Coordinates of N, CA and C in Angstrom, one line a residue:
M1 N 89.9 89.6 110.6 CA 89.8 91.0 110.2 C 88.9 91.7 111.3
G2 N 89.3 93.0 111.5 CA 88.6 93.7 112.6 C 87.4 94.4 112.1
S3 N 86.7 95.0 113.0 CA 85.5 95.7 112.6 C 85.8 97.0 111.9
I4 N 84.8 97.6 111.3 CA 85.0 98.9 110.6 C 85.6 99.9 111.5
G5 N 85.2 100.0 112.7 CA 85.8 101.0 113.7 C 87.2 100.7 113.9
N6 N 87.6 99.5 114.1 CA 89.0 99.1 114.3 C 89.8 99.5 113.0
R7 N 89.3 99.2 111.9 CA 90.0 99.4 110.6 C 90.2 100.9 110.4
A8 N 89.2 101.7 110.7 CA 89.3 103.1 110.6 C 90.3 103.7 111.5
S9 N 90.3 103.3 112.8 CA 91.3 103.8 113.7 C 92.7 103.4 113.3
L10 N 92.9 102.2 112.8 CA 94.2 101.8 112.4 C 94.7 102.6 111.2
A11 N 93.8 102.8 110.2 CA 94.1 103.6 109.1 C 94.5 105.0 109.5
R12 N 93.7 105.6 110.4 CA 94.0 107.0 110.8 C 95.3 107.1 111.7
A13 N 95.6 106.0 112.4 CA 96.8 105.9 113.2 C 98.1 105.8 112.4
G14 N 97.9 105.5 111.1 CA 99.1 105.4 110.2 C 99.6 103.9 110.1
A15 N 98.8 103.0 110.5 CA 99.2 101.6 110.4 C 98.4 100.9 109.3
F16 N 99.0 100.0 108.6 CA 98.2 99.1 107.7 C 97.7 98.0 108.6
F17 N 96.6 97.4 108.1 CA 96.0 96.4 108.9 C 96.9 95.2 109.1
P18 N 97.0 94.6 110.2 CA 97.9 93.5 110.5 C 97.5 92.3 109.6
R19 N 98.5 91.7 109.0 CA 98.3 90.5 108.2 C 99.4 89.5 108.4
G20 N 99.9 89.4 109.6 CA 101.0 88.4 109.8 C 102.3 89.0 109.2
N21 N 102.9 88.2 108.4 CA 104.2 88.5 107.8 C 104.1 89.0 106.4
K22 N 102.9 89.4 105.9 CA 102.8 89.9 104.5 C 103.4 91.2 104.3
A23 N 103.9 91.4 103.1 CA 104.5 92.7 102.8 C 103.4 93.8 102.8
P24 N 103.8 95.0 103.0 CA 102.8 96.1 103.1 C 102.0 96.2 101.8
M25 N 102.6 95.9 100.6 CA 101.8 96.0 99.4 C 100.7 95.0 99.3
D26 N 101.1 93.7 99.8 CA 100.0 92.7 99.9 C 98.9 93.1 100.8
S27 N 99.3 93.7 101.9 CA 98.3 94.1 102.9 C 97.4 95.2 102.3
A28 N 98.0 96.2 101.6 CA 97.2 97.2 101.0 C 96.2 96.6 100.0
H29 N 96.7 95.7 99.2 CA 95.9 95.0 98.2 C 94.7 94.3 98.9
D30 N 95.0 93.6 99.9 CA 94.0 92.9 100.7 C 93.0 93.8 101.3
D31 N 93.5 94.9 101.9 CA 92.6 95.9 102.5 C 91.6 96.5 101.5
L32 N 92.2 97.0 100.4 CA 91.3 97.6 99.4 C 90.3 96.6 98.7
E33 N 90.8 95.3 98.6 CA 89.9 94.3 98.1 C 88.8 94.0 99.1
F34 N 89.1 94.0 100.3 CA 88.1 93.9 101.4 C 87.0 95.0 101.3
I35 N 87.5 96.2 101.1 CA 86.6 97.4 101.0 C 85.7 97.3 99.8
A36 N 86.3 97.0 98.7 CA 85.6 96.8 97.4 C 84.5 95.8 97.6
N37 N 84.8 94.7 98.2 CA 83.8 93.6 98.4 C 82.7 94.1 99.4
R38 N 83.1 94.8 100.4 CA 82.1 95.3 101.4 C 81.1 96.3 100.7
L39 N 81.7 97.0 99.7 CA 80.8 98.0 99.0 C 80.0 97.3 97.9
G40 N 80.3 96.1 97.6 CA 79.6 95.4 96.6 C 80.0 95.9 95.2
S41 N 81.2 96.4 95.1 CA 81.6 97.0 93.8 C 82.2 95.9 93.0
S42 N 82.0 96.1 91.7 CA 82.6 95.1 90.7 C 84.0 95.7 90.3
A43 N 84.4 96.8 90.8 CA 85.7 97.5 90.5 C 86.8 96.6 91.0
S44 N 87.9 96.6 90.2 CA 89.1 95.9 90.7 C 89.8 96.7 91.7
V45 N 90.8 96.1 92.4 CA 91.6 96.8 93.4 C 92.4 97.9 92.7
A46 N 92.9 97.7 91.5 CA 93.6 98.7 90.7 C 92.7 99.9 90.4
R47 N 91.5 99.7 90.1 CA 90.5 100.8 89.8 C 90.2 101.5 91.1
L48 N 89.9 100.8 92.2 CA 89.6 101.5 93.4 C 90.8 102.4 93.9
Q49 N 92.0 101.8 93.8 CA 93.2 102.6 94.2 C 93.4 103.8 93.3
G50 N 93.2 103.6 92.0 CA 93.4 104.7 91.0 C 92.4 105.8 91.3
V51 N 91.1 105.5 91.5 CA 90.1 106.5 91.7 C 90.5 107.3 93.0
L52 N 90.8 106.6 94.0 CA 91.1 107.2 95.3 C 92.3 108.1 95.2
A53 N 93.4 107.6 94.6 CA 94.6 108.3 94.4 C 94.4 109.6 93.6
G54 N 93.6 109.5 92.5 CA 93.3 110.6 91.7 C 92.6 111.7 92.5
S55 N 91.6 111.3 93.3 CA 90.8 112.2 94.1 C 91.7 112.9 95.2
L56 N 92.6 112.1 95.8 CA 93.5 112.6 96.8 C 94.5 113.6 96.2
C57 N 94.9 113.4 95.0 CA 95.9 114.3 94.4 C 95.3 115.6 94.0
T58 N 94.0 115.7 94.0 CA 93.3 117.0 93.8 C 93.2 117.8 95.1
G59 N 93.5 117.1 96.2 CA 93.4 117.8 97.5 C 92.1 117.4 98.2
V60 N 91.2 116.6 97.6 CA 90.0 116.2 98.2 C 90.3 115.0 99.1
L61 N 90.1 115.2 100.4 CA 90.4 114.2 101.4 C 89.2 113.3 101.7
T62 N 88.0 113.7 101.4 CA 86.9 112.9 101.6 C 86.3 112.5 100.2
P63 N 86.1 111.2 100.0 CA 85.6 110.8 98.7 C 84.3 111.4 98.4
P64 N 84.2 112.0 97.2 CA 82.9 112.6 96.8 C 81.8 111.6 96.6
A65 N 80.5 112.1 96.7 CA 79.4 111.2 96.6 C 79.3 110.7 95.1
G66 N 79.8 111.4 94.2 CA 79.8 110.9 92.8 C 80.7 109.8 92.5
M67 N 81.4 109.3 93.5 CA 82.4 108.2 93.3 C 81.6 106.9 93.1
A68 N 80.4 106.8 93.5 CA 79.6 105.6 93.3 C 79.6 105.1 91.9
S69 N 79.4 106.0 91.0 CA 79.4 105.6 89.6 C 80.7 105.2 89.1
L70 N 81.8 105.8 89.6 CA 83.1 105.5 89.1 C 83.5 104.1 89.6
L71 N 83.0 103.7 90.7 CA 83.3 102.3 91.2 C 82.3 101.3 91.0
A72 N 81.3 101.6 90.1 CA 80.3 100.6 89.7 C 79.5 100.1 90.9
L73 N 79.1 101.0 91.8 CA 78.4 100.6 93.0 C 76.9 100.3 92.7
G74 N 76.4 100.9 91.6 CA 75.0 100.6 91.3 C 74.0 101.5 92.0
G75 N 74.4 102.4 92.8 CA 73.4 103.3 93.5 C 74.2 104.3 94.3
P76 N 73.4 105.2 94.9 CA 74.1 106.3 95.7 C 74.8 105.7 96.9
L77 N 75.7 106.5 97.4 CA 76.5 106.0 98.6 C 75.7 106.3 99.9
G78 N 75.6 105.2 100.7 CA 75.0 105.4 102.0 C 76.0 105.7 103.0
A79 N 75.6 105.9 104.2 CA 76.6 106.3 105.3 C 77.7 105.3 105.5
E80 N 77.3 104.0 105.5 CA 78.3 102.9 105.6 C 79.2 102.9 104.4
D81 N 78.7 103.1 103.2 CA 79.6 103.1 102.0 C 80.6 104.2 102.1
R82 N 80.1 105.4 102.5 CA 81.0 106.6 102.6 C 82.1 106.3 103.6
R83 N 81.7 105.6 104.7 CA 82.7 105.2 105.8 C 83.8 104.3 105.2
E84 N 83.3 103.3 104.4 CA 84.2 102.3 103.8 C 85.2 103.0 102.8
L85 N 84.6 103.9 102.0 CA 85.4 104.6 101.1 C 86.4 105.6 101.8
Q86 N 86.0 106.1 102.9 CA 86.9 107.0 103.7 C 88.1 106.2 104.2
I87 N 87.8 105.0 104.6 CA 88.9 104.1 105.1 C 89.9 103.8 104.0
G88 N 89.3 103.5 102.8 CA 90.2 103.2 101.6 C 91.0 104.4 101.3
S89 N 90.3 105.6 101.3 CA 91.0 106.8 101.0 C 92.1 107.1 102.0
D90 N 91.9 106.8 103.3 CA 92.9 107.0 104.3 C 94.1 106.1 104.0
L91 N 93.8 104.8 103.6 CA 94.9 103.9 103.3 C 95.8 104.4 102.1
V92 N 95.1 104.9 101.1 CA 95.8 105.3 99.9 C 96.6 106.6 100.3
A93 N 96.0 107.5 101.1 CA 96.7 108.7 101.5 C 97.9 108.4 102.3
L94 N 97.8 107.4 103.2 CA 99.0 107.0 104.0 C 100.1 106.6 103.1
S95 N 99.8 105.8 102.1 CA 100.9 105.3 101.2 C 101.4 106.4 100.4
L96 N 100.6 107.3 99.9 CA 101.1 108.5 99.2 C 102.0 109.4 100.0
R97 N 101.8 109.4 101.3 CA 102.6 110.3 102.2 C 103.8 109.6 102.8
D98 N 104.0 108.3 102.4 CA 105.1 107.5 103.0 C 106.4 108.2 102.8
P99 N 107.2 108.5 103.8 CA 108.5 109.2 103.6 C 109.5 108.3 102.9
E100 N 109.2 107.0 102.9 CA 110.1 106.1 102.2 C 109.7 105.9 100.7
F101 N 108.7 106.7 100.3 CA 108.2 106.5 98.9 C 107.7 105.1 98.6
G102 N 106.9 104.6 99.6 CA 106.5 103.2 99.5 C 105.2 103.0 98.7
F103 N 104.7 104.1 98.0 CA 103.5 104.0 97.3 C 103.7 103.1 96.1
S104 N 102.9 102.1 95.9 CA 103.0 101.2 94.7 C 101.6 101.0 94.1
L105 N 101.6 101.0 92.8 CA 100.4 100.7 92.1 C 100.0 99.2 92.5
L106 N 98.7 99.0 92.8 CA 98.2 97.7 93.1 C 97.8 97.0 91.8
L107 N 98.8 96.3 91.2 CA 98.6 95.7 89.9 C 98.9 94.2 90.1
P108 N 98.5 93.4 89.1 CA 98.9 92.0 89.1 C 100.4 91.8 89.2
D109 N 100.8 90.7 89.8 CA 102.2 90.4 90.0 C 102.9 90.2 88.7
D110 N 104.3 90.3 88.7 CA 105.0 90.2 87.5 C 104.9 88.8 86.8
G111 N 104.5 87.8 87.6 CA 104.3 86.4 87.0 C 103.1 86.3 86.2
E112 N 102.2 87.2 86.3 CA 100.9 87.1 85.6 C 101.2 87.5 84.1
P113 N 100.3 87.0 83.2 CA 100.5 87.3 81.8 C 100.5 88.8 81.5
L114 N 101.4 89.2 80.6 CA 101.6 90.6 80.2 C 100.3 91.3 79.8
P115 N 99.4 90.7 79.0 CA 98.2 91.4 78.6 C 97.3 91.7 79.9
Q116 N 97.3 90.8 80.8 CA 96.5 91.0 82.1 C 97.1 92.2 82.9
R117 N 98.5 92.2 82.9 CA 99.1 93.3 83.7 C 99.0 94.7 82.9
A118 N 99.0 94.6 81.6 CA 98.9 95.9 80.8 C 97.4 96.4 81.0
A119 N 96.5 95.5 80.9 CA 95.1 95.9 81.1 C 94.8 96.5 82.5
A120 N 95.4 96.0 83.5 CA 95.3 96.5 84.9 C 95.9 97.9 85.0
L121 N 97.1 98.0 84.4 CA 97.7 99.4 84.4 C 96.9 100.4 83.7
A122 N 96.3 100.0 82.5 CA 95.5 101.0 81.8 C 94.2 101.3 82.6
E123 N 93.7 100.3 83.3 CA 92.5 100.5 84.2 C 92.9 101.5 85.3
W124 N 94.1 101.3 85.9 CA 94.5 102.2 87.0 C 94.6 103.6 86.5
C125 N 95.3 103.8 85.4 CA 95.5 105.1 84.8 C 94.2 105.8 84.5
D126 N 93.3 105.1 83.9 CA 91.9 105.6 83.6 C 91.2 106.0 84.9
A127 N 91.3 105.2 85.9 CA 90.6 105.4 87.1 C 91.2 106.7 87.8
F128 N 92.5 106.8 87.8 CA 93.2 107.9 88.3 C 92.7 109.2 87.7
I129 N 92.6 109.2 86.4 CA 92.2 110.4 85.7 C 90.7 110.7 86.0
E130 N 89.9 109.7 86.1 CA 88.5 109.9 86.4 C 88.3 110.4 87.9
G131 N 89.2 109.9 88.8 CA 89.2 110.4 90.2 C 89.7 111.8 90.3
F132 N 90.5 112.2 89.4 CA 91.2 113.5 89.4 C 90.1 114.6 89.0

């Protein structure tokens, strides 16, 4: 995995981070999971994507400072945290603007138990509304 600077430039250049032969959705999941871990967030990837997508759909291109509480960060956002969230926001924005309509909710695979998948979908929807 590249440095934050490399990840930011890749996101802004319109490319998902290289992951070998993984599908773009797998890559997006991995990238947002990496960001959530770097932030020290207990939020799931579904929650992170939902909050960022909701925020972007309001026209806010820079994650607001109040997002720390939505993502269970446990404190105010520092400069590094804001940079990480901006990278995540850039990734979600790219997928939302995909001319091939490639945006996919980052939820558990179809092979996972239905209650787990339903809970993740509910969490994504709740996060989207909170981000909105």
